Coordinates of C-alpha atoms and ligand atoms in Angstrom, one line a residue:
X25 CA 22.7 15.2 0.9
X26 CA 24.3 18.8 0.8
X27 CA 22.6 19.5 -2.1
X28 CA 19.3 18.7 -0.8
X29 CA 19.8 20.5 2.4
X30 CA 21.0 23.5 0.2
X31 CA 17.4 23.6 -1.8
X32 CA 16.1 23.0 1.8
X33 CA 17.5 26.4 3.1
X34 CA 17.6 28.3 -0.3
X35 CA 14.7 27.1 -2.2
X36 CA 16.7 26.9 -5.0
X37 CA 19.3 25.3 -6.6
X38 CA 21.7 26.3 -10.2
X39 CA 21.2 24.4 -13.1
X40 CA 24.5 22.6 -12.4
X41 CA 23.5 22.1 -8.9
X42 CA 20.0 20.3 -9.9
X43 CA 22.0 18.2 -12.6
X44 CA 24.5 16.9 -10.1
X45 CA 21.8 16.0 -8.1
X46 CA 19.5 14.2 -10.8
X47 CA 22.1 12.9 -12.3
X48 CA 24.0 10.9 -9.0
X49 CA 21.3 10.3 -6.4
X50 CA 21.1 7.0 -4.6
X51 CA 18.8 5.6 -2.3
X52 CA 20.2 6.9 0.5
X53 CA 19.5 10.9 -1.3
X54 CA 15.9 9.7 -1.6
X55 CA 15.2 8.5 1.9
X56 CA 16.7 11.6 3.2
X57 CA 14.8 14.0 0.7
X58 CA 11.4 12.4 1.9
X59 CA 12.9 13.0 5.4
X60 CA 13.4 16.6 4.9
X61 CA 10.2 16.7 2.9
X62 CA 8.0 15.4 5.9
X63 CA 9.7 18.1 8.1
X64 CA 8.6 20.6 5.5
X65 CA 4.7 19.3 4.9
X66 CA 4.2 18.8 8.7
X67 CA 5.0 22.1 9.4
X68 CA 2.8 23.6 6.6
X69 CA -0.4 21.2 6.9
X70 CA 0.2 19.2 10.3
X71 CA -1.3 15.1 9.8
X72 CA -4.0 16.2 7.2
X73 CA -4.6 15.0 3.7
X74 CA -7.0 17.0 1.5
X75 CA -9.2 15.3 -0.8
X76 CA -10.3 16.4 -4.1
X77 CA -13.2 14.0 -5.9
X78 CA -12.2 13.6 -9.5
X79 CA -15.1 13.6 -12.1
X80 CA -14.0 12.0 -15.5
X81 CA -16.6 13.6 -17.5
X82 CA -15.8 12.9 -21.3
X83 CA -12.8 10.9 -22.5
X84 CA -13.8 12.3 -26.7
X85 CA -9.8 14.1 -27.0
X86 CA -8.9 16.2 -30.1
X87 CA -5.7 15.4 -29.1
X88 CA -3.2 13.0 -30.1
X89 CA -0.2 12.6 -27.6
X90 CA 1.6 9.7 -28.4
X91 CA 1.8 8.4 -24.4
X92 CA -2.3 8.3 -23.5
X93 CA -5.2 6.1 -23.9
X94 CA -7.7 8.3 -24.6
X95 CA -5.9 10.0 -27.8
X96 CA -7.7 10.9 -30.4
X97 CA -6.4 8.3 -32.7
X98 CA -7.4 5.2 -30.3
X99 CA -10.8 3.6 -32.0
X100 CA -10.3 0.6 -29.5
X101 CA -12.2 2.6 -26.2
X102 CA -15.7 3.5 -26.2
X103 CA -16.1 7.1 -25.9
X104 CA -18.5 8.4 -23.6
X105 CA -19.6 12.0 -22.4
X106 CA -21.7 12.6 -19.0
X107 CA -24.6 15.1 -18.7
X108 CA -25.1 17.9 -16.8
X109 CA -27.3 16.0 -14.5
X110 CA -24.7 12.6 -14.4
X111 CA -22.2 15.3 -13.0
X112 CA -24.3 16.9 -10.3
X113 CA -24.8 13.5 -9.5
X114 CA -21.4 12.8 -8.9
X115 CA -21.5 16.3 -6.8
X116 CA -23.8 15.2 -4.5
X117 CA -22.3 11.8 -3.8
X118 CA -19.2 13.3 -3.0
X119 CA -20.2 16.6 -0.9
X120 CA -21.8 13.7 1.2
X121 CA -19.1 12.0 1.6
X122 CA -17.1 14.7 2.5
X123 CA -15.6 16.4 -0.7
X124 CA -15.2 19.6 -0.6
X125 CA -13.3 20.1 -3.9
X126 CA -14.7 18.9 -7.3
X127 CA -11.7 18.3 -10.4
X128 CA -14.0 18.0 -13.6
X129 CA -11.8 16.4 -16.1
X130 CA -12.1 15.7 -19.4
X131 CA -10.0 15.3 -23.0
X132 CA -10.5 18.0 -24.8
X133 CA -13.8 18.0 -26.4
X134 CA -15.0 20.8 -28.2
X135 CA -18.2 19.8 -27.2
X136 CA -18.3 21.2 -24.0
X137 CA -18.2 24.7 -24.8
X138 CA -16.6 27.4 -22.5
X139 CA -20.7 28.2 -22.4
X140 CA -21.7 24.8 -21.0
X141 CA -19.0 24.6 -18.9
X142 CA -19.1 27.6 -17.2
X143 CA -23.5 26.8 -16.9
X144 CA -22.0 23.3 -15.2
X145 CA -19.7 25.3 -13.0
X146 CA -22.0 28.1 -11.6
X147 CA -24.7 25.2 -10.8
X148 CA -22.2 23.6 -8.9
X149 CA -21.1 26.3 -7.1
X150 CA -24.9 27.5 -6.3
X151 CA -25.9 24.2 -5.0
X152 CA -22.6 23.3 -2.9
X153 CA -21.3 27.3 -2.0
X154 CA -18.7 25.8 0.3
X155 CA -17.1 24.1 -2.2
X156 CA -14.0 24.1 -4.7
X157 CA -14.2 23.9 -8.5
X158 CA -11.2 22.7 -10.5
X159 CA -11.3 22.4 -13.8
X160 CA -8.9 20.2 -16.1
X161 CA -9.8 20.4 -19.8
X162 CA -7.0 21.2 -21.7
X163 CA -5.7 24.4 -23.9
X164 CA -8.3 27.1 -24.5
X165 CA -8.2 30.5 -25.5
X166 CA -7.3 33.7 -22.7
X167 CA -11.0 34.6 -22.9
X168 CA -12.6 30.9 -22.4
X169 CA -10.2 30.8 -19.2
X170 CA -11.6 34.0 -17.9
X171 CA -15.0 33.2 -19.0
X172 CA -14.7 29.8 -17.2
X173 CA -13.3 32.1 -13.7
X174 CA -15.7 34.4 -13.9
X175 CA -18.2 31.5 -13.4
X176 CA -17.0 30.3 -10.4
X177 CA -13.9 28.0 -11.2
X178 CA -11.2 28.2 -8.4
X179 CA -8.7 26.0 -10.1
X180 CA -7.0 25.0 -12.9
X181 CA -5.0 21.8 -13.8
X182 CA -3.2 22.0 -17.1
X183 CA 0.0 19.7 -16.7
X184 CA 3.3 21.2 -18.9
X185 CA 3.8 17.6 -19.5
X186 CA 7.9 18.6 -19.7
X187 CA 9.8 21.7 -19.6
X188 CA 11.8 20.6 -22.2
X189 CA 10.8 21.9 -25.7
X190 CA 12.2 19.1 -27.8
X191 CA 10.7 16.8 -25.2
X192 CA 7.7 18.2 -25.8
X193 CA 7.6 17.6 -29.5
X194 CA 9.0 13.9 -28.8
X195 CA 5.7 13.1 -27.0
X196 CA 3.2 15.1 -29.4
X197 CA 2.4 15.5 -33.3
X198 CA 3.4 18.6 -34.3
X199 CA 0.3 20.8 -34.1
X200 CA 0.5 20.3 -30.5
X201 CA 2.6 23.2 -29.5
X202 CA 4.7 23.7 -26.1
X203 CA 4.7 26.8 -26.6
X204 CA 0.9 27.3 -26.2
X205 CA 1.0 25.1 -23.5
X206 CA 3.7 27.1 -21.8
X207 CA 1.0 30.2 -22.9
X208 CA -1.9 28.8 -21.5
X209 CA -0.2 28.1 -17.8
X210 CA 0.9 31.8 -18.0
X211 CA -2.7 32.9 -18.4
X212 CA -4.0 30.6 -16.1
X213 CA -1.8 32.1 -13.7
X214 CA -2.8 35.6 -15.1
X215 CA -6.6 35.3 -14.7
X216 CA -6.0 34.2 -10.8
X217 CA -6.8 30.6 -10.8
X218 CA -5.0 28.4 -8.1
X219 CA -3.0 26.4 -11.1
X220 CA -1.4 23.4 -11.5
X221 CA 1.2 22.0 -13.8
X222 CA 3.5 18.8 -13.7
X223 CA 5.2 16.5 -15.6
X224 CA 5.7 12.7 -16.5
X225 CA 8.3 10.8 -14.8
X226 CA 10.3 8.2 -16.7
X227 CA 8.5 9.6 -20.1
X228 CA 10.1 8.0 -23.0
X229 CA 12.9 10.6 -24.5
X230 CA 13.4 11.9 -21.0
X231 CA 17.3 12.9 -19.8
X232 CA 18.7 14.4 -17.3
X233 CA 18.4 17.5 -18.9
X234 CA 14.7 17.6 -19.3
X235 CA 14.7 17.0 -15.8
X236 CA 16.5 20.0 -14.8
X237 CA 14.2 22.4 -16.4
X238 CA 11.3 21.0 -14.9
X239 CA 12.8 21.5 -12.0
X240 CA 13.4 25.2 -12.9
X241 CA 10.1 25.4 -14.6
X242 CA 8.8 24.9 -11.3
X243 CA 11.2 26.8 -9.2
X244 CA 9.9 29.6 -11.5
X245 CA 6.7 29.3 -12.2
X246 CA 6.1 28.8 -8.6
X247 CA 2.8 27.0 -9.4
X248 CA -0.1 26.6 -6.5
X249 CA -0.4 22.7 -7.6
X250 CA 2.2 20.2 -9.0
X251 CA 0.8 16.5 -10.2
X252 CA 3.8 13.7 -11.2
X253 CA 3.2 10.3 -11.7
X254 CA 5.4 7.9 -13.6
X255 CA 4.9 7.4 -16.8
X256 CA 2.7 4.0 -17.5
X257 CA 2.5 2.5 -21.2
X258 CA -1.0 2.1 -23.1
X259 CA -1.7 -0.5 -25.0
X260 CA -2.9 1.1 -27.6
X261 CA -0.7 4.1 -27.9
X262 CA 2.4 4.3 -30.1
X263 CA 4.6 4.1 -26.8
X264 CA 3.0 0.7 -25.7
X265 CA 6.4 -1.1 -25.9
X266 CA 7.6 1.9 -23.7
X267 CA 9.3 1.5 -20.2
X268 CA 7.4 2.5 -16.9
X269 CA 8.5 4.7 -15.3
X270 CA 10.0 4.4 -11.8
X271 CA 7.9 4.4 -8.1
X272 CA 11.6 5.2 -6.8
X273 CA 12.3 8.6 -8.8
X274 CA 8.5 9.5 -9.0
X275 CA 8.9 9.7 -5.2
X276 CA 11.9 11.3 -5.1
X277 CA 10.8 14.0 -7.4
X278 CA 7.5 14.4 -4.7
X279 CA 10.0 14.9 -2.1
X280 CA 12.0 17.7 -3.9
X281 CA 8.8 19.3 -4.9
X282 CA 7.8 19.6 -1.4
X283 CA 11.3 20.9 -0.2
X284 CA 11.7 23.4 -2.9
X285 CA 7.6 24.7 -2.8
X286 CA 6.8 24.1 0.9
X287 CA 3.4 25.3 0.1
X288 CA 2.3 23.2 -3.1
X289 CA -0.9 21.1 -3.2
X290 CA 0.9 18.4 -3.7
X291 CA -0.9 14.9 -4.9
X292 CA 0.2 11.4 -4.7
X293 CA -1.5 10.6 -7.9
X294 CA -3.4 7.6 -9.4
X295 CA -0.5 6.6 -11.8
X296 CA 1.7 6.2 -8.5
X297 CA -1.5 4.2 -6.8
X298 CA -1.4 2.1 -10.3
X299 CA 2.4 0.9 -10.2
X300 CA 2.5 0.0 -6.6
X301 CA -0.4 -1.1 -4.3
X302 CA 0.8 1.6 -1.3
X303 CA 1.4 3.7 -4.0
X304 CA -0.4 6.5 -2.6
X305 CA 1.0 5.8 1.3
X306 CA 4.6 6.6 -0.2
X307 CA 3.5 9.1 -2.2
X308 CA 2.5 10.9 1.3
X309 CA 5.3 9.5 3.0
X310 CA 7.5 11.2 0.7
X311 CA 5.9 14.9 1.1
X312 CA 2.7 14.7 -1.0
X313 CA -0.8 15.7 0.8
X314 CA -3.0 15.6 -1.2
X315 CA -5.7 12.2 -3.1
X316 CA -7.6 12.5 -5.6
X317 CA -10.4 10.0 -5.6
X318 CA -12.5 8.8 -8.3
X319 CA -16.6 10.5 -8.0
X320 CA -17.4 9.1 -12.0
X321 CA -20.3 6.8 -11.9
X322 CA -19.1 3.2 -12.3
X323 CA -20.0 2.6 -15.9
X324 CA -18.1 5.0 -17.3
X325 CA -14.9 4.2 -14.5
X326 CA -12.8 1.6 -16.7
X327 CA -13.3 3.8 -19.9
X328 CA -11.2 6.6 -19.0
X329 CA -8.2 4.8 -19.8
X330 CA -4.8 6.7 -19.6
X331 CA -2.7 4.0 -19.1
X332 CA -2.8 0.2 -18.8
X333 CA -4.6 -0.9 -15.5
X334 CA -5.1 2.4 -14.1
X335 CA -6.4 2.0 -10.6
X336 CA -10.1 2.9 -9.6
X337 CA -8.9 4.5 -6.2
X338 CA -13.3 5.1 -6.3
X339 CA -15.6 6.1 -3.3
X340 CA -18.4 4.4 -4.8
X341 CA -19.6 3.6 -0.9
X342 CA -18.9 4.8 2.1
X343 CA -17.3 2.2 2.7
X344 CA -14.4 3.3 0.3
X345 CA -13.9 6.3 2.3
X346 CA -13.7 4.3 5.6
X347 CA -11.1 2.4 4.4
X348 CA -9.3 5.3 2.5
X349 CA -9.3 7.1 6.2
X350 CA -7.8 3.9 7.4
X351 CA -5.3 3.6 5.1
X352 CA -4.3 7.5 6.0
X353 CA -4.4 6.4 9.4
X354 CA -2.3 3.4 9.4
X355 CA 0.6 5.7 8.3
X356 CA -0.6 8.4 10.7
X357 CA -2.2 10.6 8.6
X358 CA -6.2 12.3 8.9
X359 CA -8.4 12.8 6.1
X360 CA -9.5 16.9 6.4
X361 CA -13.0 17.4 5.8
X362 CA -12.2 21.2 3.7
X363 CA -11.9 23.1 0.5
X364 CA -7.8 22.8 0.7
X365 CA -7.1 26.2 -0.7
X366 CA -3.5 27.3 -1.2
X367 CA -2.4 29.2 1.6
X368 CA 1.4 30.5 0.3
X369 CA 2.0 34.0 -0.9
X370 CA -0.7 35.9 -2.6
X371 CA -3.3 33.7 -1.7
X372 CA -3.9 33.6 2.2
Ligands
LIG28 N1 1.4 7.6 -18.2 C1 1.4 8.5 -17.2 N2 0.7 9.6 -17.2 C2 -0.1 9.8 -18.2 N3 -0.9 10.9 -18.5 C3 -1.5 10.6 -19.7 N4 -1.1 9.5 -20.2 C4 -0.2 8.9 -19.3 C5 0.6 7.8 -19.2 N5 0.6 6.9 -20.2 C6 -1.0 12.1 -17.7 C7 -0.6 13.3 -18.4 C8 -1.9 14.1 -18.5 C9 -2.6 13.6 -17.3 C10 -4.1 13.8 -17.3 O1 -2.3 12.2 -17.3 O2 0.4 14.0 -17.7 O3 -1.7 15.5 -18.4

């Protein structure tokens, strides 16, 4: 408990410090964390949730990390990529119901050029002017990231995955590189999106001391989004005989986030919704503020396959988004109808 109200008054804590504390919490640590981190978030954002509509545009991945469905290597899934129009689409169902931030994700498929991308981007923002753009497609070069900016993208979500470098090459073939990742997040940062980065909890090959330099990573990087979500095996991956990892220290690790970056967009993510049914309710009980719903059309839902059963947290109807505002309200929480910009330093 001193140790987490020492990163609550410093913002910081040594590398000693953070392994102490990773290394000997109990459940008592974790209760009190989310404690502190409620203080924190209420202060900062009040009751509200922001929502951000998730489109799932193409799971094709050049990529072959050894934890998710959609690598490369898996020819079990059908692969499927949306058109321009299938994406507006999903716009316009989702400004309706109240989205006013649009994440288009994908694997990283060289189809989509920086060129089509940034046409889908700057038709999104001309049609819907009072809303966000986030984009989540994976590495690309300095000048396809400014390219992308220039056309109108706000954010930018391009998860470290771990801080450790070893780690890294644990989860990924070796022409993967941490280091360009670690490049990339820089020049995210660099061109001015709003960026995001995060890791995976309970990750096979993860110690304490991987841990700690997330926690630095983050401490340093000082990143305007964080997403974490345990770590759920595929059936079709190389890790599917893999542990998942834990709802307990995936929460716990959304509770120091909040503590130590009082500011971060913080999301209780689909991975936490997939390993326990209130998934998401803890997850903002224990700091987060943020959901990311599902705007893909249905057919294409069950195909973008990260991890065994991941949940469809959809908004198909609106009916989904009555009972998603329920849900907030049972645990006293208010869906806010708004872009959710970052609002810490630089960036007011
Ligand atoms: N378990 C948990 N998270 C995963 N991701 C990919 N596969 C898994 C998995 N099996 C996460 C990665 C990636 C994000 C889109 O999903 O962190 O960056």
């Amino acid at each position: 408990m001193e140790l987490i109200d020492r990163l609550n008054k410093e913002k910081r804590l040594s590398s000693s410090e953070w392994k102490k504390l990773l290394s000997s919490w109990i459940e008592e640590d974790r209760t009190y964390a989310a404690f502190i981190a409620r203080t924190v978030v209420l202060q900062k954002f009040g009751k509200s949730i922001y929502i951000r509509g998730v489109i799932e545009f193409s799971n094709f991945c050049k990529n072959d990390c050894y934890y998710c469905g959609i690598r490369h290597s898996n020819s079990k899934i059908g692969r499927y990529r949306l058109s321009k129009e299938d994406i507006l689409n999903c716009c316009q169902k989702g400004h309706s119901q109240g989205f006013r931030t649009f994440v288009l994700q994908s694997g990283e498929d060289p189809y989509f050029t920086t060129d089509k991308l940034a046409d889908i981007v700057s038709e999104i923002k001309n049609k819907y002017p009072d809303s966000a753009v986030t984009l989540s497609v994976g590495e690309l070069k300095p000048e396809d990231y400014t390219n992308l900016f220039k056309a109108g993208t706000d954010r930018y979500l391009l998860r470290h995955e771990t801080a450790d470098e070893k780690h890294y090459k644990a989860l990924h073939p070796a022409k993967q590189s941490w280091k360009n990742r670690m490049r990339c997040l820089q020049d995210l940062k660099d061109t001015g999106y709003q960026t995001g980065c995060g890791f995976i909890v309970g990750a096979p090959y993860q110690n304490i001391d991987c841990m700690v330099k997330d926690m630095e990573f983050l401490s340093n990087f000082n990143p305007e989004m964080i997403g974490i979500g345990p770590f759920i095996p595929h059936k079709d991956t190389p890790f599917a005989a893999e542990k998942t990892g834990s709802l307990e220290t995936s929460l716990f690790f959304l509770s120091l986030c909040r503590i130590m970056l009082p500011d971060v967009l913080l999301p209780a993510t689909t991975a936490l919704g997939t390993i326990d049914p209130e998934g998401r309710e803890k997850g903002i009980l224990a700091g987060a503020n943020v959901i990311m719903p599902n705007l893909s059309p249905s057919r294409v839902r069950g195909k973008y396959m990260l991890y065994n059963n991941k949940q469809n947290s959809d908004v198909e109807t609106s009916r989904c988004m009555i009972d998603l505002r329920k849900r907030m309200s049972s645990i006293g929480y208010d869906i806010k109808i708004s872009r959710g910009d970052y609002k810490g330093r630089n960036n007011s």
